[in-house]
CSV table of C-alpha atoms in Angstrom, one decimal:
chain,number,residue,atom,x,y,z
N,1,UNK,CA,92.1,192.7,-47.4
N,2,UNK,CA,95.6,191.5,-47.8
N,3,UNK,CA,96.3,188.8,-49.6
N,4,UNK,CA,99.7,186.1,-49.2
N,5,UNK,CA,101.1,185.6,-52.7
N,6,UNK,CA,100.2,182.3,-54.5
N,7,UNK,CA,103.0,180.1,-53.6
N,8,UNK,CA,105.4,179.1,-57.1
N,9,UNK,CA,106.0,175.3,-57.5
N,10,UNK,CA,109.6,175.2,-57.9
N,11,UNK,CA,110.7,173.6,-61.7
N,12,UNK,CA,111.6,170.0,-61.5
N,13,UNK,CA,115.1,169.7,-61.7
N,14,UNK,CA,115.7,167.4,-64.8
N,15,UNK,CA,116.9,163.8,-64.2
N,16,UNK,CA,120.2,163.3,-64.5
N,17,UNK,CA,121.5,161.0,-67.2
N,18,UNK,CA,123.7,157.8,-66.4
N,19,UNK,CA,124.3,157.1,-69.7
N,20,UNK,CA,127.5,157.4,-71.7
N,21,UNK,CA,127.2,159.0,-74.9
N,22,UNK,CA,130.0,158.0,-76.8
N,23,UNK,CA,131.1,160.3,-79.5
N,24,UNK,CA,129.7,159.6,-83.2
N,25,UNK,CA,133.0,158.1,-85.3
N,26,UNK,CA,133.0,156.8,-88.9
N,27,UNK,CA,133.3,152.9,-88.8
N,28,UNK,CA,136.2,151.3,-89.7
N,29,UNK,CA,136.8,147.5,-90.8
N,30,UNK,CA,139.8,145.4,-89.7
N,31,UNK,CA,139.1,141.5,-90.9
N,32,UNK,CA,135.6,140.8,-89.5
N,33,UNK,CA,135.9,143.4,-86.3
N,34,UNK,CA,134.4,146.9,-87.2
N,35,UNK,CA,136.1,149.9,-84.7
N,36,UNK,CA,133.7,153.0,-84.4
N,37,UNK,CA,130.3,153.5,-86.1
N,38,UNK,CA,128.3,152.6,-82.8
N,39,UNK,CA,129.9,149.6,-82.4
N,40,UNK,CA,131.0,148.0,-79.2
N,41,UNK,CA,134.6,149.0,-77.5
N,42,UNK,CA,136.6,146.5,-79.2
N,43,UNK,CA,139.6,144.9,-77.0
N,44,UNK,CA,142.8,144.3,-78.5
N,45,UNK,CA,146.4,143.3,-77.0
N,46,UNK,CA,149.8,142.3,-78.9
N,47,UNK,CA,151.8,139.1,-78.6
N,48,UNK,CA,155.3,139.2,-77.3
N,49,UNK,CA,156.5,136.1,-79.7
N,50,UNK,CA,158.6,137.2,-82.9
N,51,UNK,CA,157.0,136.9,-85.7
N,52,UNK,CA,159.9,134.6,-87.6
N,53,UNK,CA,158.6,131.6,-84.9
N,54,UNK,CA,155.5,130.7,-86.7
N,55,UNK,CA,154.3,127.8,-84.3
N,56,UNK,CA,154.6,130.4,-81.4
N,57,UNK,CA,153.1,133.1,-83.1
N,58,UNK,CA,149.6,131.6,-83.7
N,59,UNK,CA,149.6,129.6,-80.5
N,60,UNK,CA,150.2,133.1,-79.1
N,61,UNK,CA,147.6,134.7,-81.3
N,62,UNK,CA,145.1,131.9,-80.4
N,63,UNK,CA,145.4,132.4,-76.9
N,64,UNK,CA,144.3,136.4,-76.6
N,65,UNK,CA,141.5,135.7,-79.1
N,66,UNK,CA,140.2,132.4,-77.0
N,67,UNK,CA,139.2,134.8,-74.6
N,68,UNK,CA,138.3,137.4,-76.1
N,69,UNK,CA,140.5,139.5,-77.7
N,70,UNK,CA,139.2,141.0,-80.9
N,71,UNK,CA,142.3,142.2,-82.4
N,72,UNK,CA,145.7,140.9,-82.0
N,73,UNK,CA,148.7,143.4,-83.2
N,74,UNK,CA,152.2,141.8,-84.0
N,75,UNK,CA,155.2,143.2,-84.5
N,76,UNK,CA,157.4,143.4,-88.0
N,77,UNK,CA,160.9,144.5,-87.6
N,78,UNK,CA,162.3,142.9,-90.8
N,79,UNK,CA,161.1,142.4,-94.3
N,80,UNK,CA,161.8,138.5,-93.0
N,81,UNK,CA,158.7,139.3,-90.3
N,82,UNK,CA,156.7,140.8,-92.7
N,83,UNK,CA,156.6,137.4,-95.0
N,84,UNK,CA,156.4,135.3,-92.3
N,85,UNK,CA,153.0,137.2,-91.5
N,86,UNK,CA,151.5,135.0,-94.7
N,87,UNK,CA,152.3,131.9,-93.3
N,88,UNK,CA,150.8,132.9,-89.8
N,89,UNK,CA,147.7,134.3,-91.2
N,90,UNK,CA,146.9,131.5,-93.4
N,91,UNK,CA,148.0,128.9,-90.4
N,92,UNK,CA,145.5,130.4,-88.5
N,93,UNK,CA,142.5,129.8,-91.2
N,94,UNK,CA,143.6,126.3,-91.4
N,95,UNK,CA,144.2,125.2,-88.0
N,96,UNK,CA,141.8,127.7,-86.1
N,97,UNK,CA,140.1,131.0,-87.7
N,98,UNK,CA,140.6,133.8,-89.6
N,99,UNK,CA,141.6,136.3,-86.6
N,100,UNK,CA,142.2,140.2,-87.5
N,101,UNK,CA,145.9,141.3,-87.5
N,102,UNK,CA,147.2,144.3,-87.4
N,103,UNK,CA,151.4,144.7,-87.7
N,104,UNK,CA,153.1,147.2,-86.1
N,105,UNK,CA,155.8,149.0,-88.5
N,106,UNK,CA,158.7,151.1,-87.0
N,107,UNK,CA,161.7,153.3,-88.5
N,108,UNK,CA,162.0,154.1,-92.1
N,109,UNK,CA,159.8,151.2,-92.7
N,110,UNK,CA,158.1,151.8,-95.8
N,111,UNK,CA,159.5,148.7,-97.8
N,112,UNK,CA,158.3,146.0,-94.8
N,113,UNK,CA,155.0,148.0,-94.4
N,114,UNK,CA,154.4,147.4,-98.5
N,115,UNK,CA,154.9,143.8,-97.8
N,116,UNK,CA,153.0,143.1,-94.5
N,117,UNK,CA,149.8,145.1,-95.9
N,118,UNK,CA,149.3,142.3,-98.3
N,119,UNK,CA,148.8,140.2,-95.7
N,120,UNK,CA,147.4,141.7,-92.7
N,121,UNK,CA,144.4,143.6,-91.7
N,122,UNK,CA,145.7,146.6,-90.5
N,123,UNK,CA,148.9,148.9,-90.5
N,124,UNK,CA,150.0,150.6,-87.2
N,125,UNK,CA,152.6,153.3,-88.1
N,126,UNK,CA,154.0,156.0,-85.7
N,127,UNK,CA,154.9,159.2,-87.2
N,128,UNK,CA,157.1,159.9,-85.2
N,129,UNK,CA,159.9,156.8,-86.9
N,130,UNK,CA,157.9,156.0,-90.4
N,131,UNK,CA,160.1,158.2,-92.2
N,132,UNK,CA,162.9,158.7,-89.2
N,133,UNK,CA,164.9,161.5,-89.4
N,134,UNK,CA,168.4,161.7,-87.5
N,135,UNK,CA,168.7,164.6,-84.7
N,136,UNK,CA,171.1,167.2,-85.1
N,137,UNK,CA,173.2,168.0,-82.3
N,138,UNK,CA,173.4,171.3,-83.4
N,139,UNK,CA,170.3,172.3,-84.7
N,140,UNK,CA,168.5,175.4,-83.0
N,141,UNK,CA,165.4,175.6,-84.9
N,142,UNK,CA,163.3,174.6,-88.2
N,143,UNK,CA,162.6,176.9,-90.9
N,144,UNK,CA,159.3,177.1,-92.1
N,145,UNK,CA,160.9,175.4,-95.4
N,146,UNK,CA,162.3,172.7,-93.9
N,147,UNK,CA,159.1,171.9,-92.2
N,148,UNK,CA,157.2,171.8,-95.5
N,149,UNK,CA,160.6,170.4,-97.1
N,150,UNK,CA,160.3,167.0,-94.2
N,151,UNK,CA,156.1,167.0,-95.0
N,152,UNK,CA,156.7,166.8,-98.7
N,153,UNK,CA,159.3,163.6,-98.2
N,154,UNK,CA,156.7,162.1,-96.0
N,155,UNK,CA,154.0,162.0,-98.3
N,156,UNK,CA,156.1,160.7,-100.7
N,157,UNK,CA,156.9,157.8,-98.7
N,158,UNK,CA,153.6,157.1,-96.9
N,159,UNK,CA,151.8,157.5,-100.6
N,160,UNK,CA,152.4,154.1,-101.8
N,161,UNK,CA,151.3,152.6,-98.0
N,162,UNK,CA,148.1,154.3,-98.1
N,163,UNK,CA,147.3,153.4,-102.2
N,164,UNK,CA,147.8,149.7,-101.0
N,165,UNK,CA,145.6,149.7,-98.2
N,166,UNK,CA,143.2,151.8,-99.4
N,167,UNK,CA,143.0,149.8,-102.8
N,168,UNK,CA,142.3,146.8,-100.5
N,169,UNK,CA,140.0,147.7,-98.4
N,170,UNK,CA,142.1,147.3,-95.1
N,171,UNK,CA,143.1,150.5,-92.5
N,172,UNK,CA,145.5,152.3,-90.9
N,173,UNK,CA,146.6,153.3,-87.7
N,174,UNK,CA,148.4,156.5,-87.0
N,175,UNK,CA,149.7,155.6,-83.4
N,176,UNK,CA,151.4,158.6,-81.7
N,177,UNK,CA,153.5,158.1,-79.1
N,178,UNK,CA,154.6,161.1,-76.6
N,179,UNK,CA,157.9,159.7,-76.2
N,180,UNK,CA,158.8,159.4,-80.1
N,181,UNK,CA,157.9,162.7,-81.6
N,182,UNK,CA,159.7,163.3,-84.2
N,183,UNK,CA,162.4,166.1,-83.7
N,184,UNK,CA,160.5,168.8,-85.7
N,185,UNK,CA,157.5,168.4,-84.1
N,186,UNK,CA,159.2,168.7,-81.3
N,187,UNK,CA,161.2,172.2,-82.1
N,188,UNK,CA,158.2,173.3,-83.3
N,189,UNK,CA,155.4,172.4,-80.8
N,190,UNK,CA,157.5,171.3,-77.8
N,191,UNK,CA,157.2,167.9,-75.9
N,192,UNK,CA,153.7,168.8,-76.0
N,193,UNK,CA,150.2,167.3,-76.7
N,194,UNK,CA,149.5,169.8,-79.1
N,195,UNK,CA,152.6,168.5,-80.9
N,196,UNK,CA,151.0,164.9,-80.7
N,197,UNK,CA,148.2,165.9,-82.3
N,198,UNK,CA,149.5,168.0,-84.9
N,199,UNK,CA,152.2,165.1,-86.0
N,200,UNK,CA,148.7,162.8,-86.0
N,201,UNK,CA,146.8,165.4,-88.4
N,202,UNK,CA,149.2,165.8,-90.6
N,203,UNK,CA,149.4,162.3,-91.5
N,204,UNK,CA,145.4,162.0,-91.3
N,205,UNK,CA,145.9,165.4,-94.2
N,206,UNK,CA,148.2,163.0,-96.4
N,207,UNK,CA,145.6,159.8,-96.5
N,208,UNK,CA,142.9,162.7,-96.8
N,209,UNK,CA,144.5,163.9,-100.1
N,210,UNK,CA,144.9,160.5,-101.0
N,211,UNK,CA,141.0,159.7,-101.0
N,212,UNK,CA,141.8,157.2,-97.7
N,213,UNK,CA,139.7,157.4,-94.7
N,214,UNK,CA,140.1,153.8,-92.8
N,215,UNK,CA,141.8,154.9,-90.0
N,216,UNK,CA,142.1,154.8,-86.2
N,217,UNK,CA,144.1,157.3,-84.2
N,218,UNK,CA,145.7,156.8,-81.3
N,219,UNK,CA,148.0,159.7,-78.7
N,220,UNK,CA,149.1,157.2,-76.2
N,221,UNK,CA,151.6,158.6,-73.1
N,222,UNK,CA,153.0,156.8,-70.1
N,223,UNK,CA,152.0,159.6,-68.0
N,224,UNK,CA,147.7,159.6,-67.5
N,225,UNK,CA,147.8,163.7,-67.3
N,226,UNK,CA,149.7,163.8,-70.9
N,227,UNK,CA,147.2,160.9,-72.3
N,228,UNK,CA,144.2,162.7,-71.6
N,229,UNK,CA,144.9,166.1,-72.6
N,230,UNK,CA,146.4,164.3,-76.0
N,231,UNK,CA,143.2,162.4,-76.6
N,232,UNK,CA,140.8,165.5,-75.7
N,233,UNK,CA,142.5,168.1,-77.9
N,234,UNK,CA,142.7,165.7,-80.7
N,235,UNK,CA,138.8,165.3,-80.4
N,236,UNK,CA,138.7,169.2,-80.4
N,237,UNK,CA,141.0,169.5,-83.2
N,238,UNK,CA,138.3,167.1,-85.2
N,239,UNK,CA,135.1,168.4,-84.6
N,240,UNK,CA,136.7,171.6,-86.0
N,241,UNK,CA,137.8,170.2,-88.8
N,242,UNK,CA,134.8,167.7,-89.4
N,243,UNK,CA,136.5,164.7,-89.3
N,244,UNK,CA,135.1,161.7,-87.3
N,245,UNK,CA,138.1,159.1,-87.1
N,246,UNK,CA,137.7,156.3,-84.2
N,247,UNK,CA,140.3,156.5,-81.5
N,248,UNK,CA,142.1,153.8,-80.1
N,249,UNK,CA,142.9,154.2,-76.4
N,250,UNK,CA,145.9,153.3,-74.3
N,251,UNK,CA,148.3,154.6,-71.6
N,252,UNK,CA,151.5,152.9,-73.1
N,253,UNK,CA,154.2,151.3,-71.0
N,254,UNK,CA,151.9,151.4,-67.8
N,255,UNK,CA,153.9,148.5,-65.9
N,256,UNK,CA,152.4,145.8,-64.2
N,257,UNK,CA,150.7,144.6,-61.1
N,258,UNK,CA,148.4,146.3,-59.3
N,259,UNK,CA,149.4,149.9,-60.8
N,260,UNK,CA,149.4,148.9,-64.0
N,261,UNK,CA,145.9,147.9,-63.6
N,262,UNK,CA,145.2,151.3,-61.7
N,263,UNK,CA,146.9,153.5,-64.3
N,264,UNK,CA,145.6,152.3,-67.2
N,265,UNK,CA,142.0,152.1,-65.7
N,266,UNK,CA,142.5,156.0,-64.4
N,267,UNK,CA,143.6,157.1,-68.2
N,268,UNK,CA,141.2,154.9,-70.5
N,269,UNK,CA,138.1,154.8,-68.1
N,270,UNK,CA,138.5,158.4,-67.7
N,271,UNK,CA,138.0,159.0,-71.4
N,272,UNK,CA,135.7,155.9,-71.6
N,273,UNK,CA,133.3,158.1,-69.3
N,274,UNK,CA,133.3,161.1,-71.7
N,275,UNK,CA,132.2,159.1,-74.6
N,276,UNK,CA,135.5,158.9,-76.4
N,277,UNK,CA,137.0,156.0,-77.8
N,278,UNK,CA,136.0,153.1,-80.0
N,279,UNK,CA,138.8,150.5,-79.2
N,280,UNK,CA,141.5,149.8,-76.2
N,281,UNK,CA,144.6,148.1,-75.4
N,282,UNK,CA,145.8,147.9,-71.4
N,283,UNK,CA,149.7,147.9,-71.8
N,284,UNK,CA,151.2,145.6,-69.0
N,285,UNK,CA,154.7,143.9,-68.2
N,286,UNK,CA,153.0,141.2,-67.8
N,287,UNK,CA,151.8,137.7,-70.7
N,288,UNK,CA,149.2,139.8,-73.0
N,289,UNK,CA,146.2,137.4,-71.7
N,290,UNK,CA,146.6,139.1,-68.3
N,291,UNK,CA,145.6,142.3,-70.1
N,292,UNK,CA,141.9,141.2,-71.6
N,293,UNK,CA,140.1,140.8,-68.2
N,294,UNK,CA,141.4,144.4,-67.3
N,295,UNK,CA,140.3,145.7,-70.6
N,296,UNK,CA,136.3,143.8,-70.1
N,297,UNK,CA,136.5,144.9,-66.4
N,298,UNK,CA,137.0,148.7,-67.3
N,299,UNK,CA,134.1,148.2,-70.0
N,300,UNK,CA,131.4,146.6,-67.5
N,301,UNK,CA,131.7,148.8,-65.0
N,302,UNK,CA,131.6,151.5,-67.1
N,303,UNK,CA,128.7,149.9,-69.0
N,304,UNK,CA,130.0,149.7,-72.3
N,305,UNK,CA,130.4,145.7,-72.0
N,306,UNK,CA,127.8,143.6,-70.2
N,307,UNK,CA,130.6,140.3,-70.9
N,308,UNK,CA,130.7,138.8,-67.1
N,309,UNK,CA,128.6,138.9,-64.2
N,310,UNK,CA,128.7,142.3,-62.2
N,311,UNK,CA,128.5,141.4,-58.4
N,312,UNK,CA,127.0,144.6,-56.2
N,313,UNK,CA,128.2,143.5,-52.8
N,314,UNK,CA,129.0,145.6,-49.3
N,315,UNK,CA,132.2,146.5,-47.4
N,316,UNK,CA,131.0,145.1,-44.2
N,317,UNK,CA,130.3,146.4,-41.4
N,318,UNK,CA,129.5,145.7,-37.5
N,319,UNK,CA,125.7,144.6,-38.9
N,320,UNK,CA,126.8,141.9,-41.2
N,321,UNK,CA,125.0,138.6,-40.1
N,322,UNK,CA,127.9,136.2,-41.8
N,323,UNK,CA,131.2,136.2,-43.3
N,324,UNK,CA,130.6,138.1,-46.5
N,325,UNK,CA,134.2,137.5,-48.2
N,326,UNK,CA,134.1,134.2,-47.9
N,327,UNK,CA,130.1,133.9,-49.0
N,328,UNK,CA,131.7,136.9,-51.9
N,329,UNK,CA,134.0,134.2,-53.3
N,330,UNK,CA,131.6,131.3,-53.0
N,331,UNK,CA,128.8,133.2,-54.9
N,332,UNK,CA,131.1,134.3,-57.5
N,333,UNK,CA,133.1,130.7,-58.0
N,334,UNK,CA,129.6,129.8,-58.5
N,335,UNK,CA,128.3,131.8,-60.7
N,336,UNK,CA,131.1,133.9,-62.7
N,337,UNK,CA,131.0,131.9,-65.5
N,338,UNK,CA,127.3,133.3,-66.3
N,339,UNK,CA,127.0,136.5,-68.6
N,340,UNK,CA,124.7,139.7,-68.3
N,341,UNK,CA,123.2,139.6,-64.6
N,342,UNK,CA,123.5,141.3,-61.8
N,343,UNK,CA,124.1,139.5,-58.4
N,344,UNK,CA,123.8,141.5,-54.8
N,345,UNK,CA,125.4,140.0,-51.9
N,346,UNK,CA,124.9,142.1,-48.6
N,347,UNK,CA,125.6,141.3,-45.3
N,348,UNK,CA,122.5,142.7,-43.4
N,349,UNK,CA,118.5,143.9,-43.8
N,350,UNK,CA,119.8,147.6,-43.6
N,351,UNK,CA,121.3,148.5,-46.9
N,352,UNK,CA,120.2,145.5,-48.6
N,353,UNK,CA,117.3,145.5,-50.7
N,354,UNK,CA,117.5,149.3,-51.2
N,355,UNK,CA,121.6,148.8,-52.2
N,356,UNK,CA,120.9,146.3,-54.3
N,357,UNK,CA,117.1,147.6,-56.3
N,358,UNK,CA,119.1,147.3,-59.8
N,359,UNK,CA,120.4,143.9,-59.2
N,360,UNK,CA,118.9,140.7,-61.0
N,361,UNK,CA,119.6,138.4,-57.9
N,362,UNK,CA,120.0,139.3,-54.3
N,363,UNK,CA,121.6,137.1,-51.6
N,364,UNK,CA,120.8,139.1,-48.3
N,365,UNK,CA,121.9,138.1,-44.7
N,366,UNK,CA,118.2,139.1,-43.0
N,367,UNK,CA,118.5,136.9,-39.3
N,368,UNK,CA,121.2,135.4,-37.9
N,369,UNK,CA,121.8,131.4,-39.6
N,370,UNK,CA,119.5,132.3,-42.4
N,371,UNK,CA,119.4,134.2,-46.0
N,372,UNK,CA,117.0,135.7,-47.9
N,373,UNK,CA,117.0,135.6,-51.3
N,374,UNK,CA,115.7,138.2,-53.8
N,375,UNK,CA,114.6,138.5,-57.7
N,376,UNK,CA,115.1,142.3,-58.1
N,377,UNK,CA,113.1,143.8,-55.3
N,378,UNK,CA,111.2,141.0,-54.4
N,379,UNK,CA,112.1,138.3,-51.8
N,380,UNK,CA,111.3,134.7,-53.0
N,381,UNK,CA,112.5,132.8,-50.4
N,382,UNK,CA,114.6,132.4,-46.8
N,383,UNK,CA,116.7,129.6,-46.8
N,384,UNK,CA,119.5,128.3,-43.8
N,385,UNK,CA,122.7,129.8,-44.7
N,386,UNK,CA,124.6,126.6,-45.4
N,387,UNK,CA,121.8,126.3,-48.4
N,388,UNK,CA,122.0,129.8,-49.9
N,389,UNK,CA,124.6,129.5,-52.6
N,390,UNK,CA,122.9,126.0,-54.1
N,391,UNK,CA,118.8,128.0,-53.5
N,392,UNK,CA,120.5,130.7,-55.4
N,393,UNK,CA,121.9,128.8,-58.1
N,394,UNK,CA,118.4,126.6,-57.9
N,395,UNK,CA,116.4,130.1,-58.9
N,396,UNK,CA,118.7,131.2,-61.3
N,397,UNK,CA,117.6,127.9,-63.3
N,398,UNK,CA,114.2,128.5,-62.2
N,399,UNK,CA,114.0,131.5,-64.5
N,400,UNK,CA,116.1,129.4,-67.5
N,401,UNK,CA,118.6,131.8,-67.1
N,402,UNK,CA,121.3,129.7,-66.0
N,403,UNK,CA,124.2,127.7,-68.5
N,404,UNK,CA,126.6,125.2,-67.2
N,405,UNK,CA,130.1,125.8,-66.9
């Protein structure tokens, strides 16, 4: 007799994982902040004061780390701004805390970088100006000897930099920039990302040689494409070469407004999502505080950062039983001030409780004049809708988990 074949239970397909899995760096201490290792993101920005107005400079200073900056950078165009960086540091301790600097140090600056290093965290240099050679009009290409010839005069001038900071404990960042590259690089490797990395290894070689390893690397571009094929090759370049330095991420000069915001969102998050980078910086024409919400916003909703309260709420629709913009805004004028929950506001029964299943607290529009409100998947209570924002608040405290402003 003929037999049907035993039917085959098809193989589970495995669950799919929703968690980044940032890329394993070394960790690196600036001040009391420590970039890579596992660490959190850490935000950072830069004041626009100069450094020579010392009152301006820490009030400036002050103001990103109130609210949450980690790392302020300043910038030292003169041996003049590099001293004036003791004064602002130890103001700082004295009138406020001891915040982490980092100073930014530009063209043939090996004589101000000395100076500031004494007094600062961190050193940002950009390989592209440290040691700045002047273009020739009528060059047509580099001989292998020249090449070696301009590496040799670099180390020798970066040496004394790196003995300093190494000797003291403090670190470095090489921060290439697409649009600075200097003019061998670029002869030899085009206006290319592989000629972004290769200018950031061959610094990384000369602190290598010099038994220093506390640095951060950064590849930034104005143009998102460039940035990310900057940041992944240098990542590929690494792991071939074992070497685990923390990146710093930013798409520099990304403008302001609403497509600043976008811009630098599409280029770090992007990264952010792939598990690189250990520290970021959102570059916009704009006061540096407006940049530190952007940074914690792209690190919530990525996950990374759980530093606000992340509302789940609908787009709307034909169903909704009241105005949910205006109930949006109330809820979260309410509430934003809270960290680490999740609060659902939906307009109507349908995608409601299933929408919102991860959510802490859930604010649902379930009959016409009245709202239900949730605790994860359960519903505690209806309430009339002129009441829901104060029940709300009312079973937050019920579950001691809510702080005044």
């Amino acid at each position: 007799m003929q037999t049907l074949p035993t039917p085959q239970t098809a193989p589970k397909p495995p669950a799919l994982d929703t968690v980044i899995h940032r890329r394993q760096t070394r960790p690196v201490s600036v001040g009391n902040i420590t970039i890579g290792g596992g660490h959190p993101v850490v935000v950072q920005s830069m004041i626009n004061e100069d450094t020579l107005d010392l009152e301006g400079s820490v009030a400036g200073i002050r103001r990103l780390h109130e609210i949450g900056c980690e790392i302020v950078r300043v910038t030292v165009p003169s041996m003049a701004h590099a001293k004036a960086l003791a004064q602002i540091k130890q103001k700082l301790i004295q009138t406020y805390q001891d915040v982490p600097l980092v100073a930014d140090v530009h063209h043939n600056g090996m004589k101000i970088a000395l100076e500031v290093a004494k007094h600062v965290d961190k050193v940002r240099i950009n390989p592209g100006l440290y040691v700045f050679e002047k273009p020739k009009s009528d060059r047509t290409e580099y001989t292998q000897a020249e090449f070696e010839q301009i590496g040799a005069k670099i180390k020798e001038t970066l040496a004394p930099l790196v003995i300093s900071l190494r000797d003291q404990g403090k670190a470095m960042r090489i921060g290439v920039n697409h649009g600075s590259l200097a003019e061998r690089m670029l002869f030899t490797y085009g206006d290319t990302p592989e000629g972004m990395v290769e200018s950031a290894l061959e610094f990384i070689r000369i602190c290598e040689s010099l038994d220093f390893r506390n640095l951060v690397i950064s590849l930034k571009a104005s143009r998102v494409p460039v940035m990310l094929a900057a940041y992944r090759l240098m990542v590929r370049r690494m792991d071939e070469l074992g070497m685990d330095y923390p990146l710093h991420l930013g798409v520099t000069e990304a403008g302001d407004g609403e497509y600043g915001r976008i811009k630098s969102t599409a280029g770090i998050g992007t990264l952010l999502a792939e598990g690189i980078g250990d520290t970021i910086r959102v570059s916009l024409t704009e006061a540096p505080e407006k940049e530190i919400p952007v940074c914690y916003s792209i690190l919530q909703a990525l996950g990374l950062r759980k530093t606000m309260v992340e509302y789940v709420a609908c787009p709307s629709c034909g169903r909704t039983l009241f105005n949910l913009e205006d109930v949006l805004h109330e809820v979260r004028e309410a509430t934003k001030h809270l960290t680490g929950l999740d609060i659902a506001v939906m307009g109507c029964i349908v995608n409601g409780p299933g929408e919102m299943a991860d959510a802490d607290y859930g604010y649902v529009g379930k009959q016409p004049g009245y709202i239900s409100l949730y605790r994860g998947r359960e519903e505690i209570k209806k309430v009339p809708e002129d009441q829901g924002v104060e029940e709300l608040i009312n079973l937050i405290k019920a579950d001691d988990r809510w702080i005044d402003p």
